[in-house]
mmCIF file of C-alpha atoms in Angstrom:
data_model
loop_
_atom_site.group_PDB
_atom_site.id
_atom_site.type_symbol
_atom_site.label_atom_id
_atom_site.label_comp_id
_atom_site.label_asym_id
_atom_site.label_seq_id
_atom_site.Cartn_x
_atom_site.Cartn_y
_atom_site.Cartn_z
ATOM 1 C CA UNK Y 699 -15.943 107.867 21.147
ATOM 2 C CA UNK Y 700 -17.125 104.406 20.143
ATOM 3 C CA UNK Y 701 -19.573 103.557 17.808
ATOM 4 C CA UNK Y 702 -22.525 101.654 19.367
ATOM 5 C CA UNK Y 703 -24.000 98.874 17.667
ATOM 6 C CA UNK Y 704 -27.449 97.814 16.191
ATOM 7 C CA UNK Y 705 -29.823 97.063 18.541
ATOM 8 C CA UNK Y 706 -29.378 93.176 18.925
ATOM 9 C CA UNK Y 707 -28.046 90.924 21.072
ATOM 10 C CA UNK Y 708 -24.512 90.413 22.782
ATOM 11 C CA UNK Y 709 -23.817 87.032 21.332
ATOM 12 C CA UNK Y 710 -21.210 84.389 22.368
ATOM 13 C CA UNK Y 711 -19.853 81.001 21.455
ATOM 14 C CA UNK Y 712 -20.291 78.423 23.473
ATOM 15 C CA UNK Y 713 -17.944 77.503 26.270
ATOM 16 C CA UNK Y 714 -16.021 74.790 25.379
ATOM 17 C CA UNK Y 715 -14.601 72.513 28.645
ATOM 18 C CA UNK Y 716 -11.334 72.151 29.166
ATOM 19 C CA UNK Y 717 -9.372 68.662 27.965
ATOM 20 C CA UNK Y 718 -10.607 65.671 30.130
ATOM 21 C CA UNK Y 719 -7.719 63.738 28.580
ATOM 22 C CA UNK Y 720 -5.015 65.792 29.192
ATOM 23 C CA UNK Y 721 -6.120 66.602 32.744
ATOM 24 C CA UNK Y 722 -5.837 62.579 34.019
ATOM 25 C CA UNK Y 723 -2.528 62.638 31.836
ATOM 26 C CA UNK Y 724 -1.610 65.001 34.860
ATOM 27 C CA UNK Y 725 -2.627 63.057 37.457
ATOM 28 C CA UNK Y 726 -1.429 60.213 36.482
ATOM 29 C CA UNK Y 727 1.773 61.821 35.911
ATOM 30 C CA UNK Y 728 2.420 63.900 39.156
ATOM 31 C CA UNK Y 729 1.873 60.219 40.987
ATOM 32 C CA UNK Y 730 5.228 58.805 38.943
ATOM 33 C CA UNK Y 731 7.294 62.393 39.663
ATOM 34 C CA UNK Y 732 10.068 62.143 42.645
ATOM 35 C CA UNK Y 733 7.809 62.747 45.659
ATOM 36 C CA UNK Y 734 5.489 61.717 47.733
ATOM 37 C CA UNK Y 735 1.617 61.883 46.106
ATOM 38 C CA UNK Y 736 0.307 65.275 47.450
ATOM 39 C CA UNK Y 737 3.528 66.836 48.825
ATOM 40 C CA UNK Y 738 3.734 69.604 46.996
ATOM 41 C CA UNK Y 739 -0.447 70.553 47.953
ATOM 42 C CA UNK Y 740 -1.671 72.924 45.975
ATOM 43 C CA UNK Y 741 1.468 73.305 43.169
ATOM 44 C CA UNK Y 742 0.345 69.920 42.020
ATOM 45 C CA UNK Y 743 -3.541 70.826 42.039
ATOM 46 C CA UNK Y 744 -2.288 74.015 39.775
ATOM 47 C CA UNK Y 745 -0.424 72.379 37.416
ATOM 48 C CA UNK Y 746 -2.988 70.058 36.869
ATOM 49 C CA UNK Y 747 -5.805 72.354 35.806
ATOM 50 C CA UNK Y 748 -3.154 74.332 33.275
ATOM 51 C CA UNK Y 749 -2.587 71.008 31.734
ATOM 52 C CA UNK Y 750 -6.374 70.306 30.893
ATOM 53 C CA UNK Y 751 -6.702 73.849 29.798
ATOM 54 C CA UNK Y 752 -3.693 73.778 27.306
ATOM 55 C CA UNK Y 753 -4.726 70.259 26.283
ATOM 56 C CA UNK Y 754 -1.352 69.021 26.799
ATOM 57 C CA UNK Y 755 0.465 66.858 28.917
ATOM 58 C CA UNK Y 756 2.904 68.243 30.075
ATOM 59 C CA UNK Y 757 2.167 71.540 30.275
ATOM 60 C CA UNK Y 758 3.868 74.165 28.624
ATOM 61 C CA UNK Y 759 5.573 77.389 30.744
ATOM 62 C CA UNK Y 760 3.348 80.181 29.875
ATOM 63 C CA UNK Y 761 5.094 82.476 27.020
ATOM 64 C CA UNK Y 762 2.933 85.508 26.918
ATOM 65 C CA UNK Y 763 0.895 86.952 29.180
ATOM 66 C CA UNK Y 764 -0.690 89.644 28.682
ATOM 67 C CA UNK Y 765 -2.292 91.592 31.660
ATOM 68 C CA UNK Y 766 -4.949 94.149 30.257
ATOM 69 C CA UNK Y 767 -6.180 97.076 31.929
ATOM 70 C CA UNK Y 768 -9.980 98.509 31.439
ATOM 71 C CA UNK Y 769 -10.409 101.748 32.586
ATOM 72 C CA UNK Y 770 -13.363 103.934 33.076
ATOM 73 C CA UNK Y 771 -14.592 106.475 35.798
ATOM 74 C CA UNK Y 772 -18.038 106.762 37.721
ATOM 75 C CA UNK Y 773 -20.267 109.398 38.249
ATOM 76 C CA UNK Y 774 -21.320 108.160 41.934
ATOM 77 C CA UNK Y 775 -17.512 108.646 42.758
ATOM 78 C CA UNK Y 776 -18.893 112.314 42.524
ATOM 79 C CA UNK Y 777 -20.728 112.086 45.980
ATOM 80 C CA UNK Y 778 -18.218 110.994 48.560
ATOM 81 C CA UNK Y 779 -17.555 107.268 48.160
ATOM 82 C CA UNK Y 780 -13.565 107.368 47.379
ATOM 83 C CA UNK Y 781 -10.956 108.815 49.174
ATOM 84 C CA UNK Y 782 -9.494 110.048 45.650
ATOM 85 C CA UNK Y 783 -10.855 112.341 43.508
ATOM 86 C CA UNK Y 784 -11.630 111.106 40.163
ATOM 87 C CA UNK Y 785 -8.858 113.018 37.867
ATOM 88 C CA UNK Y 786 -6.642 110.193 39.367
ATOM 89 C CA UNK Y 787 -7.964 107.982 36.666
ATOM 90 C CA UNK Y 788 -6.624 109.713 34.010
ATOM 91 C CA UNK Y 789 -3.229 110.428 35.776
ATOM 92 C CA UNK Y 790 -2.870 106.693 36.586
ATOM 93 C CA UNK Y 791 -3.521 105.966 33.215
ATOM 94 C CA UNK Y 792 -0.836 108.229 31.908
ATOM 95 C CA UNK Y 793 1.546 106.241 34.675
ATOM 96 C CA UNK Y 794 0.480 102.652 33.752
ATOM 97 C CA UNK Y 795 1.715 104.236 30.151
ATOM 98 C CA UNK Y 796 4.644 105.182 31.613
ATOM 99 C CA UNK Y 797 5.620 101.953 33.371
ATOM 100 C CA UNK Y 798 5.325 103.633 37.182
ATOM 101 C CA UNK Y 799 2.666 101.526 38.366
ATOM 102 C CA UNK Y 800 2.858 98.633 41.033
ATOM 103 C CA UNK Y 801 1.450 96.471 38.093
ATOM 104 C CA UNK Y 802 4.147 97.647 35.537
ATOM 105 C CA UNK Y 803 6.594 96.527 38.115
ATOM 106 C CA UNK Y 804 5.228 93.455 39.264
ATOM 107 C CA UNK Y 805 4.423 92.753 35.937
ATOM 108 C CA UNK Y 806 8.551 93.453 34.664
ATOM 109 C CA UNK Y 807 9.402 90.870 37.555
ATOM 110 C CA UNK Y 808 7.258 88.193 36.015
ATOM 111 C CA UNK Y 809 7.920 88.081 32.591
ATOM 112 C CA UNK Y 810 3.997 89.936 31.642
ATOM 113 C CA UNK Y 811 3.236 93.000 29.625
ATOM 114 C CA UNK Y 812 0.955 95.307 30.841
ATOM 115 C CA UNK Y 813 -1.740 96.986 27.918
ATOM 116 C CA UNK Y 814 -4.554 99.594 29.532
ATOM 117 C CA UNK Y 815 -7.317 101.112 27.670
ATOM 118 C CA UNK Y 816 -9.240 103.706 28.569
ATOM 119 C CA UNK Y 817 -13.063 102.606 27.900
ATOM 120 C CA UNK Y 818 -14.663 105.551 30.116
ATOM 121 C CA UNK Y 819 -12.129 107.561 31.704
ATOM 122 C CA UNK Y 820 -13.603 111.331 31.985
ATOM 123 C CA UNK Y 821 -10.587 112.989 30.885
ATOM 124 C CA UNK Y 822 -8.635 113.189 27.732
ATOM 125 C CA UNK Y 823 -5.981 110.037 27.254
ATOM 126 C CA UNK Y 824 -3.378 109.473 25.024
ATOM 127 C CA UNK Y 825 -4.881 108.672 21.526
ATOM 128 C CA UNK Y 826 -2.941 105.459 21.946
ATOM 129 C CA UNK Y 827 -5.489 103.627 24.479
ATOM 130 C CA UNK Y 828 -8.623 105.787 24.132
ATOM 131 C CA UNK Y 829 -9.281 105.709 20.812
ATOM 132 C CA UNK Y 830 -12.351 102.979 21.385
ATOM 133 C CA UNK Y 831 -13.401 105.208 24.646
ATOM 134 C CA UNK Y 832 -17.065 104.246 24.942
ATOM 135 C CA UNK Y 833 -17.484 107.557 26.541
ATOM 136 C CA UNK Y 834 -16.718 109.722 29.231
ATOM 137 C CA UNK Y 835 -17.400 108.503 32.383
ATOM 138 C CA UNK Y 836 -20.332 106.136 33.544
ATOM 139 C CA UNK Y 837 -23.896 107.278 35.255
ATOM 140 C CA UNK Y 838 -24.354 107.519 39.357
ATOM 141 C CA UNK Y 839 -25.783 104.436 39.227
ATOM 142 C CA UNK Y 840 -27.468 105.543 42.742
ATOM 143 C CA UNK Y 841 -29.707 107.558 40.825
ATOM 144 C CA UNK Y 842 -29.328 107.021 36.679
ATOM 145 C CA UNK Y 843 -28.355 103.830 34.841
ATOM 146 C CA UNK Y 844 -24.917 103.423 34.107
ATOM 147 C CA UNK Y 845 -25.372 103.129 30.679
ATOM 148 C CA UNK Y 846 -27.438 103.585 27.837
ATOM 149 C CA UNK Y 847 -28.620 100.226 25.943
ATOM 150 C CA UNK Y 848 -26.089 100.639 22.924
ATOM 151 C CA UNK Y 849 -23.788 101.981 25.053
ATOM 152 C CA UNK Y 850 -23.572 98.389 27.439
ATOM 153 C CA UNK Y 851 -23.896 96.863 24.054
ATOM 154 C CA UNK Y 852 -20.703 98.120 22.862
ATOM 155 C CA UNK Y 853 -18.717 97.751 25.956
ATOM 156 C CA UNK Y 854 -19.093 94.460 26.219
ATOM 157 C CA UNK Y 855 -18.558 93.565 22.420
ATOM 158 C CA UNK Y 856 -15.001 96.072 23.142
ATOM 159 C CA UNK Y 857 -13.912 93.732 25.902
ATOM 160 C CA UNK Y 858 -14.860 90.395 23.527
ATOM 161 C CA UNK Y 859 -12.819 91.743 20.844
ATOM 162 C CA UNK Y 860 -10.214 92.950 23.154
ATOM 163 C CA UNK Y 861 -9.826 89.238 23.894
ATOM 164 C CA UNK Y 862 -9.378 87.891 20.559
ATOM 165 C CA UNK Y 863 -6.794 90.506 19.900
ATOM 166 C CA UNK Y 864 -4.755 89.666 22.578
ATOM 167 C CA UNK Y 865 -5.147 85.425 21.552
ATOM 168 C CA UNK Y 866 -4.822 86.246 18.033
ATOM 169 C CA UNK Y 867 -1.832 87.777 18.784
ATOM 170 C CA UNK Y 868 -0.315 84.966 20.734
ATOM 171 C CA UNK Y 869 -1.130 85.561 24.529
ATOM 172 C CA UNK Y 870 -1.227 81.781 26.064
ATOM 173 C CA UNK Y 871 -2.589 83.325 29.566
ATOM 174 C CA UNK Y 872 -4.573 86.676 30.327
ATOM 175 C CA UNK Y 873 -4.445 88.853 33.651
ATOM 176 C CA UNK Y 874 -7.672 91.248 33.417
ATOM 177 C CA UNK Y 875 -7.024 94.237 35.382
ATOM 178 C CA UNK Y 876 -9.039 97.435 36.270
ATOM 179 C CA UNK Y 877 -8.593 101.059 37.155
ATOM 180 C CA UNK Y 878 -11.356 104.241 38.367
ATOM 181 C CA UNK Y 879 -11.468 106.004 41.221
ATOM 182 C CA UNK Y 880 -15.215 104.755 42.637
ATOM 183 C CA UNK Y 881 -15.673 101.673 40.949
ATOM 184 C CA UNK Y 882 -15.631 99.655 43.920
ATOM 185 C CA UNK Y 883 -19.365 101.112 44.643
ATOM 186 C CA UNK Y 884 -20.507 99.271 41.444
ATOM 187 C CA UNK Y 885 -18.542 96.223 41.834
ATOM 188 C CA UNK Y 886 -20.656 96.047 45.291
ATOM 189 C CA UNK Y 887 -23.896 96.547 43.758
ATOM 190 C CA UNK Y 888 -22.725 93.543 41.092
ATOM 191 C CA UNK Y 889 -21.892 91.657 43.604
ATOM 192 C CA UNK Y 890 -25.075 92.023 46.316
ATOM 193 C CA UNK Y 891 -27.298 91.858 43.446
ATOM 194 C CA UNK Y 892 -25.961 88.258 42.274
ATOM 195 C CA UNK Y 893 -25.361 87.063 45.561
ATOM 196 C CA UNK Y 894 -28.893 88.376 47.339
ATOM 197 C CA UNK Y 895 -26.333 89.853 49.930
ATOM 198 C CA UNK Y 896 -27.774 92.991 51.905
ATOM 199 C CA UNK Y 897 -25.414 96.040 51.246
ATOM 200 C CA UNK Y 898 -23.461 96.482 54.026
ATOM 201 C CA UNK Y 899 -21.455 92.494 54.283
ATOM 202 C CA UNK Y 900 -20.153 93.873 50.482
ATOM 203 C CA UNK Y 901 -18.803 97.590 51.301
ATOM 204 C CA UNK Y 902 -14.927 97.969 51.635
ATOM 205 C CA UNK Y 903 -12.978 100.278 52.425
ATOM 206 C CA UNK Y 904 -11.831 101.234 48.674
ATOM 207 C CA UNK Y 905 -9.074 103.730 48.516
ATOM 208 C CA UNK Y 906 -9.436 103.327 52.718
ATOM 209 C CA UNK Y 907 -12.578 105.739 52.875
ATOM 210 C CA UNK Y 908 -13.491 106.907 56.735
ATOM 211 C CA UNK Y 909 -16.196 106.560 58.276
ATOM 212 C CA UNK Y 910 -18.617 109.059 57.026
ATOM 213 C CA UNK Y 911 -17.666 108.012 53.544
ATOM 214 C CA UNK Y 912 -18.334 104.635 54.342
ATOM 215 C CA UNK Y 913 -21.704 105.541 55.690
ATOM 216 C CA UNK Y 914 -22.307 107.335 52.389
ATOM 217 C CA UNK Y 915 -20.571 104.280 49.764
ATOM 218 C CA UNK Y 916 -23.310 102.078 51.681
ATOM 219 C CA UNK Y 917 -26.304 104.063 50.901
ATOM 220 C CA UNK Y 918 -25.490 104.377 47.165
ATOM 221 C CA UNK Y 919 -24.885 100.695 47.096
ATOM 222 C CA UNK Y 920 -28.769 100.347 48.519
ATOM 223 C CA UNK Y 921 -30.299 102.886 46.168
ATOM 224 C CA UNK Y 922 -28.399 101.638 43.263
ATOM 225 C CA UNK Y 923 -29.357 98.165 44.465
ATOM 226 C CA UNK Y 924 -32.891 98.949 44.069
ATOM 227 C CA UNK Y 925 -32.400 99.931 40.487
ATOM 228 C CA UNK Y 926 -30.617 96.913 39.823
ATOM 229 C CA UNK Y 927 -33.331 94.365 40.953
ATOM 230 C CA UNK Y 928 -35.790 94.489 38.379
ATOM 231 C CA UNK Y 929 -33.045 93.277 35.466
ATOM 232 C CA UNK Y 930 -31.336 90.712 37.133
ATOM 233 C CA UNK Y 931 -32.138 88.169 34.891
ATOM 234 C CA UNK Y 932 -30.665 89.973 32.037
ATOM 235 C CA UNK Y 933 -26.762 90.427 32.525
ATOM 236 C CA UNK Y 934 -26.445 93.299 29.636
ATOM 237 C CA UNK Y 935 -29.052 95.010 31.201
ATOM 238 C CA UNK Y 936 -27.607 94.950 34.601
ATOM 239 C CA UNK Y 937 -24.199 96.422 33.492
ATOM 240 C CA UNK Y 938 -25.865 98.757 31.971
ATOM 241 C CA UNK Y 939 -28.103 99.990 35.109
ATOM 242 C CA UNK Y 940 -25.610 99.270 37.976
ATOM 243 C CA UNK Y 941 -22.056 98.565 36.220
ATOM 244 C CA UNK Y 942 -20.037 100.796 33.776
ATOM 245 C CA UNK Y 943 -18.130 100.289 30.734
ATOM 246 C CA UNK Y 944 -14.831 99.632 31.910
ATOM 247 C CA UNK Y 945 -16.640 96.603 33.972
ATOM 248 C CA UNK Y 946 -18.937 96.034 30.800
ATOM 249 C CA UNK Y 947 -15.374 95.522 28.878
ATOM 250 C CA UNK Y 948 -14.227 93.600 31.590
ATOM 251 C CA UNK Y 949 -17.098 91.196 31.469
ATOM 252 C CA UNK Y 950 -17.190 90.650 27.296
ATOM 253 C CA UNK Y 951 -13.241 90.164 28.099
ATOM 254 C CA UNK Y 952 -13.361 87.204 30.667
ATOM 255 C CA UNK Y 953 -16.260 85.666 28.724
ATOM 256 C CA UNK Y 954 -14.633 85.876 25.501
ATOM 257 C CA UNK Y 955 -11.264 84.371 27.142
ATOM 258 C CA UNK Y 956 -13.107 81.280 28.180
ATOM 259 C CA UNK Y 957 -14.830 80.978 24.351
ATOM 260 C CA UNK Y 958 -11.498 81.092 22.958
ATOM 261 C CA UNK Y 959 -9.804 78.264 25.755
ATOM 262 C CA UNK Y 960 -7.130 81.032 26.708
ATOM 263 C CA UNK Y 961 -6.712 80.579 30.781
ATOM 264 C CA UNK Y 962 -7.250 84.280 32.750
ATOM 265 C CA UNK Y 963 -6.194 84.867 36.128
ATOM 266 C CA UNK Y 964 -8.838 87.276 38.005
ATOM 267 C CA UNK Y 965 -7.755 90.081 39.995
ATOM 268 C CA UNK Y 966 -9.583 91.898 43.250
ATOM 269 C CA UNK Y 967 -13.020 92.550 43.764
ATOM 270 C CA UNK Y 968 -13.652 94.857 40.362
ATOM 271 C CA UNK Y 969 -12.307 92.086 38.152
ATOM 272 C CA UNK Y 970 -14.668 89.853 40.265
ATOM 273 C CA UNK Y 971 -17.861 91.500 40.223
ATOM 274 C CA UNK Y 972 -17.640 91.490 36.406
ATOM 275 C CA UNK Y 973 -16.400 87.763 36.234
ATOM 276 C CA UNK Y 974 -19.874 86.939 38.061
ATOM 277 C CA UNK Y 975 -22.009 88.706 34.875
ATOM 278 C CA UNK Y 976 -19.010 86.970 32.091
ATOM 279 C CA UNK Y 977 -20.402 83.690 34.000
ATOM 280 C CA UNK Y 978 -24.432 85.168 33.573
ATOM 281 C CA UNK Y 979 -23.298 86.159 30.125
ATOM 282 C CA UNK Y 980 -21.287 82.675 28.977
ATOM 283 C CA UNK Y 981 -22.684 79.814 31.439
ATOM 284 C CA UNK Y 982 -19.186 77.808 32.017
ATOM 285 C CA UNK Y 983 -16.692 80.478 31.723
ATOM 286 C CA UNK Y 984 -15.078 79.816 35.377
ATOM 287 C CA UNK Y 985 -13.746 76.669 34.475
ATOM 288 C CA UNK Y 986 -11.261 78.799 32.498
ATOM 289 C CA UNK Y 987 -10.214 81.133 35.039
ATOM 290 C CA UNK Y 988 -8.274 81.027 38.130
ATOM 291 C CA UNK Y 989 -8.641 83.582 41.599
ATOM 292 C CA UNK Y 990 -4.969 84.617 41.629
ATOM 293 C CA UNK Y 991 -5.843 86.237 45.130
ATOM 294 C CA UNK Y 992 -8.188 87.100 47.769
ATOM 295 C CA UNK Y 993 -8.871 90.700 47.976
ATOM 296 C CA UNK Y 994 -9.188 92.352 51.535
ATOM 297 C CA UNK Y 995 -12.425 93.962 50.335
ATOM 298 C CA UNK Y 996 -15.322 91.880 51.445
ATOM 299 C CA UNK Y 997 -17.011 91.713 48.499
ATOM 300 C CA UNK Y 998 -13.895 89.385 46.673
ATOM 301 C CA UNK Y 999 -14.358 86.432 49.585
ATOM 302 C CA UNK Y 1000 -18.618 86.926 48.017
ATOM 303 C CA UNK Y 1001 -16.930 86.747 44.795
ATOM 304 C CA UNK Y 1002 -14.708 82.993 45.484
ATOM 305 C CA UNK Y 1003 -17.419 81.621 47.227
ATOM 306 C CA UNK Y 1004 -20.177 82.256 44.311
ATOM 307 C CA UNK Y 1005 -17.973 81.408 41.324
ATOM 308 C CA UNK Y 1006 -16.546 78.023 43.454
ATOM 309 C CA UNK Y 1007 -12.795 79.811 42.825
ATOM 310 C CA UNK Y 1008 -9.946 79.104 45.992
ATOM 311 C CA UNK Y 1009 -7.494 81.742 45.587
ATOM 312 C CA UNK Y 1010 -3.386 81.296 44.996
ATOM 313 C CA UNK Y 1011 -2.562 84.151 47.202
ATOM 314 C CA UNK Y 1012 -3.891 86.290 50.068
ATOM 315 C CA UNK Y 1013 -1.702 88.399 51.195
ATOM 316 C CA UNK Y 1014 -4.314 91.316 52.062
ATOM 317 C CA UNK Y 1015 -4.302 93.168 48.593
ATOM 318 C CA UNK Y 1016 -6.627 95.443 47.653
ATOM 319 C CA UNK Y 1017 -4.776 97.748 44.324
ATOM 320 C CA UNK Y 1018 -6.373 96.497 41.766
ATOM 321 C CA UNK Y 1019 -4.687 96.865 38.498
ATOM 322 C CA UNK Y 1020 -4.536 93.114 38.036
ATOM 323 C CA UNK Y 1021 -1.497 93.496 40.649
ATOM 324 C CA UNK Y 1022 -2.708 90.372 42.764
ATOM 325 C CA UNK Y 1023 -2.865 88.515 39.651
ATOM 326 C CA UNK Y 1024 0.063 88.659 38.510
ATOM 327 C CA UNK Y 1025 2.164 88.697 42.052
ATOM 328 C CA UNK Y 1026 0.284 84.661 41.697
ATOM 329 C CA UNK Y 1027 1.864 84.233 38.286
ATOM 330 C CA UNK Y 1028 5.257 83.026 39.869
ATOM 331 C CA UNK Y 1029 3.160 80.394 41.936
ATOM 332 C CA UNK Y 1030 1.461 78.991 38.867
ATOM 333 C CA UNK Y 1031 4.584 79.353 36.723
ATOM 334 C CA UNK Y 1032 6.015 77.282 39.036
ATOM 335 C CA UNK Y 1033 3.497 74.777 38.949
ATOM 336 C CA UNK Y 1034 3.885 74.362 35.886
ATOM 337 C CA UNK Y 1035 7.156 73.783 35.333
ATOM 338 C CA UNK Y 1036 7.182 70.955 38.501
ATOM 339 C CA UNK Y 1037 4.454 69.284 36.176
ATOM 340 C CA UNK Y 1038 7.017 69.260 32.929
ATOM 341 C CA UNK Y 1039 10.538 69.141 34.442
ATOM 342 C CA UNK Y 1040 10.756 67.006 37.566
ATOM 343 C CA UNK Y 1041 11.526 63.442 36.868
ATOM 344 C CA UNK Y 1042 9.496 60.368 37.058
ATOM 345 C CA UNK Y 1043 10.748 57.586 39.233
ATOM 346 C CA UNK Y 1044 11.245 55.947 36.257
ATOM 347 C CA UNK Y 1045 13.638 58.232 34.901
ATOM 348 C CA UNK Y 1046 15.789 59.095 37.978
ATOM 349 C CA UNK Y 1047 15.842 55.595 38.981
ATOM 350 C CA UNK Y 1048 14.615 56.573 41.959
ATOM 351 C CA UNK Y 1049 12.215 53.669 44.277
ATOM 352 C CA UNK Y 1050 8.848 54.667 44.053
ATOM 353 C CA UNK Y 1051 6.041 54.305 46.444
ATOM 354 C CA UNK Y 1052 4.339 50.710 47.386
ATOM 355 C CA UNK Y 1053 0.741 50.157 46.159
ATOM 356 C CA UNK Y 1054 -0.458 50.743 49.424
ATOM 357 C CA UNK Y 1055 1.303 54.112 49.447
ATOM 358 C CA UNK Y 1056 0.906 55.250 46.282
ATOM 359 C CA UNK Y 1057 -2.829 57.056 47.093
ATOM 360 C CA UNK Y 1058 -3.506 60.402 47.048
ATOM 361 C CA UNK Y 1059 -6.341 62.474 46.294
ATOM 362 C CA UNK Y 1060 -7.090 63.542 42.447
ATOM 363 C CA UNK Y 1061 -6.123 67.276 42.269
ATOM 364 C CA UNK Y 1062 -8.784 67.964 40.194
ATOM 365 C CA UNK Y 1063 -11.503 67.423 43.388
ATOM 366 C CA UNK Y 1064 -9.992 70.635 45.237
ATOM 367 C CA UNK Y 1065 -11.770 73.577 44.797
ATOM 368 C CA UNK Y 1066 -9.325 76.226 42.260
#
């Protein structure tokens, strides 16, 4: 189990923005490549915002990413709110280990390595990803915190240095990806308590609960809403009352990413719900991340809206894993490489367009 830490303060550096330079570089560019201003819609818009995050013009195809994996298990999946039961953690961690996971393949088909760590599973792991476990399983947060104090604490700092591990060690884009059986209840509670949203617009269907289990997921997300009321205003304390530690790691993670100027691509509604507390925690951190889907689960369209995100993809997911993610890796891969290899007019000796043409809107005015 992890050390906690003193009893001070989660502290980050300040979000830096991304390269104002390099970004109307882009624009200016994409107007003198082989096409018509705005044909290509949203490619253009995409390749655009990678080029004012790598401070470069062009942009460079992405070399490393890295999709990471925080798992953990909750206690309130103990009352009826998944249609799994929660050993399945464990055993999908074992399979993400083993490469037989829809991420490890979608992941193998897109150039990414996959890492997972368990932060809270409730079973024994492989020393290989557990040996920073935080502990074993989080609180029903229906009924007892989540957390203790240090506890959140040290989740949080995990996911942070998580995040410098993975830049130190060269990754030029990160896919944050999550795994427990039940930790859609807690994403909800994130969620409705950020957004002021009553309970039942953010409960989903999870694993594809029935009815009754519905009924019962929506009650836990009102009683566990009432707990997390009072500490809204303090986003270590609310991960520690209503989250967990895999989405405590998740949130030190994201806001780390965007401290260090390394692009992530958010996942589902999990990933989500702990990008809105990175935001609480790092005021600015969006700018560095990009919805690589929109999750069928209500809660991820609450998510978009409230961090000002449009999504690459919807094609009705609803895994997890940081599989939506990276199926949108392709798509911005691509974008990229339209932004660096197609040629100017210039260069193919190709007629441009006429002044009067030649006006289209600045990519960086649609909403990412």
């Amino acid at each position: 189990m992890s050390t906690a830490p003193e009893n001070t303060p989660v502290r980050f550096g300040a979000v830096p923005p991304p390269d104002e330079q390099a970004r109307r570089q882009a624009v200016a560019r994409q107007e003198q490549l082989t096409k018509p201003a705005g044909s290509l819609g949203r490619l253009e818009e995409l390749g655009v915002w990678v080029a004012g995050r790598q401070g470069s013009c062009p942009p460079r195809p992405f070399e490393r990413a890295r999709v990471v994996i925080f798992a953990g298990d909750h206690g309130v999946a103990e009352h009826g709110v998944s249609a799994y039961p929660a050993e399945v953690t464990g055993q999908m961690v074992r399979n993400f280990l083993d490469g037989g996971a829809a991420v490890n393949a979608l992941a193998r088909a897109n150039g990414a390595t996959v890492r997972v760590l368990d932060v809270a599973v409730n079973a024994d792991t492989p020393p290989a990803v557990s040996g920073r476990k935080i502990r074993r399983g989080s609180g029903a947060i229906d009924r007892e915190d989540a957390l203790t104090a240090d506890e959140a604490r040290a989740a949080v700092e995990l996911g942070k240095a998580v995040a410098d591990e993975e830049i130190d060690s060269g990754a030029d884009l990160l896919i944050a990806g999550d795994m427990g059986i039940g930790n859609t209840t807690p994403a909800a509670v994130l969620i409705a308590a950020l957004t002021g949203i009553e309970p039942v617009a953010v409960v989903g269907r999870g694993t594809g609960i029935d009815d009754n289990a519905w009924m019962r997921k929506t009650a836990a997300i009102r009683d566990a809403l009432r707990r997390a009321r009072p500490v809204l205003d303090d986003p270590v304390a609310l991960l520690r009352t209503s989250g967990g530690a895999d989405i405590a790691a998740l949130a030190g993670f994201l806001a780390q990413a965007a401290v260090r100027r390394t692009p992530v691509l958010l996942d589902g509604v999990v990933v989500g719900a702990a990008a809105m507390v990175a935001e609480e925690l790092t005021p600015g951190a969006r700018q560095w991340w990009l919805a690589g889907h929109r999750t069928a689960e209500p809660g991820g369209t609450l998510v978009l809206e409230h961090l000002d995100l449009s999504p690459i993809l919807d094609l009705e997911m609803r895994l997890g894993e940081g599989s939506g993610a990276v199926t949108a890796l392709p798509v911005l891969s691509a974008a990229v490489r339209v932004l660096a290899e197609m040629a100017t007019f210039g260069e193919a000796g190709v007629g441009g367009p006429t002044s009067a043409e030649a006006i289209g809107p600045d990519p960086e005015d649609q909403e990412l």
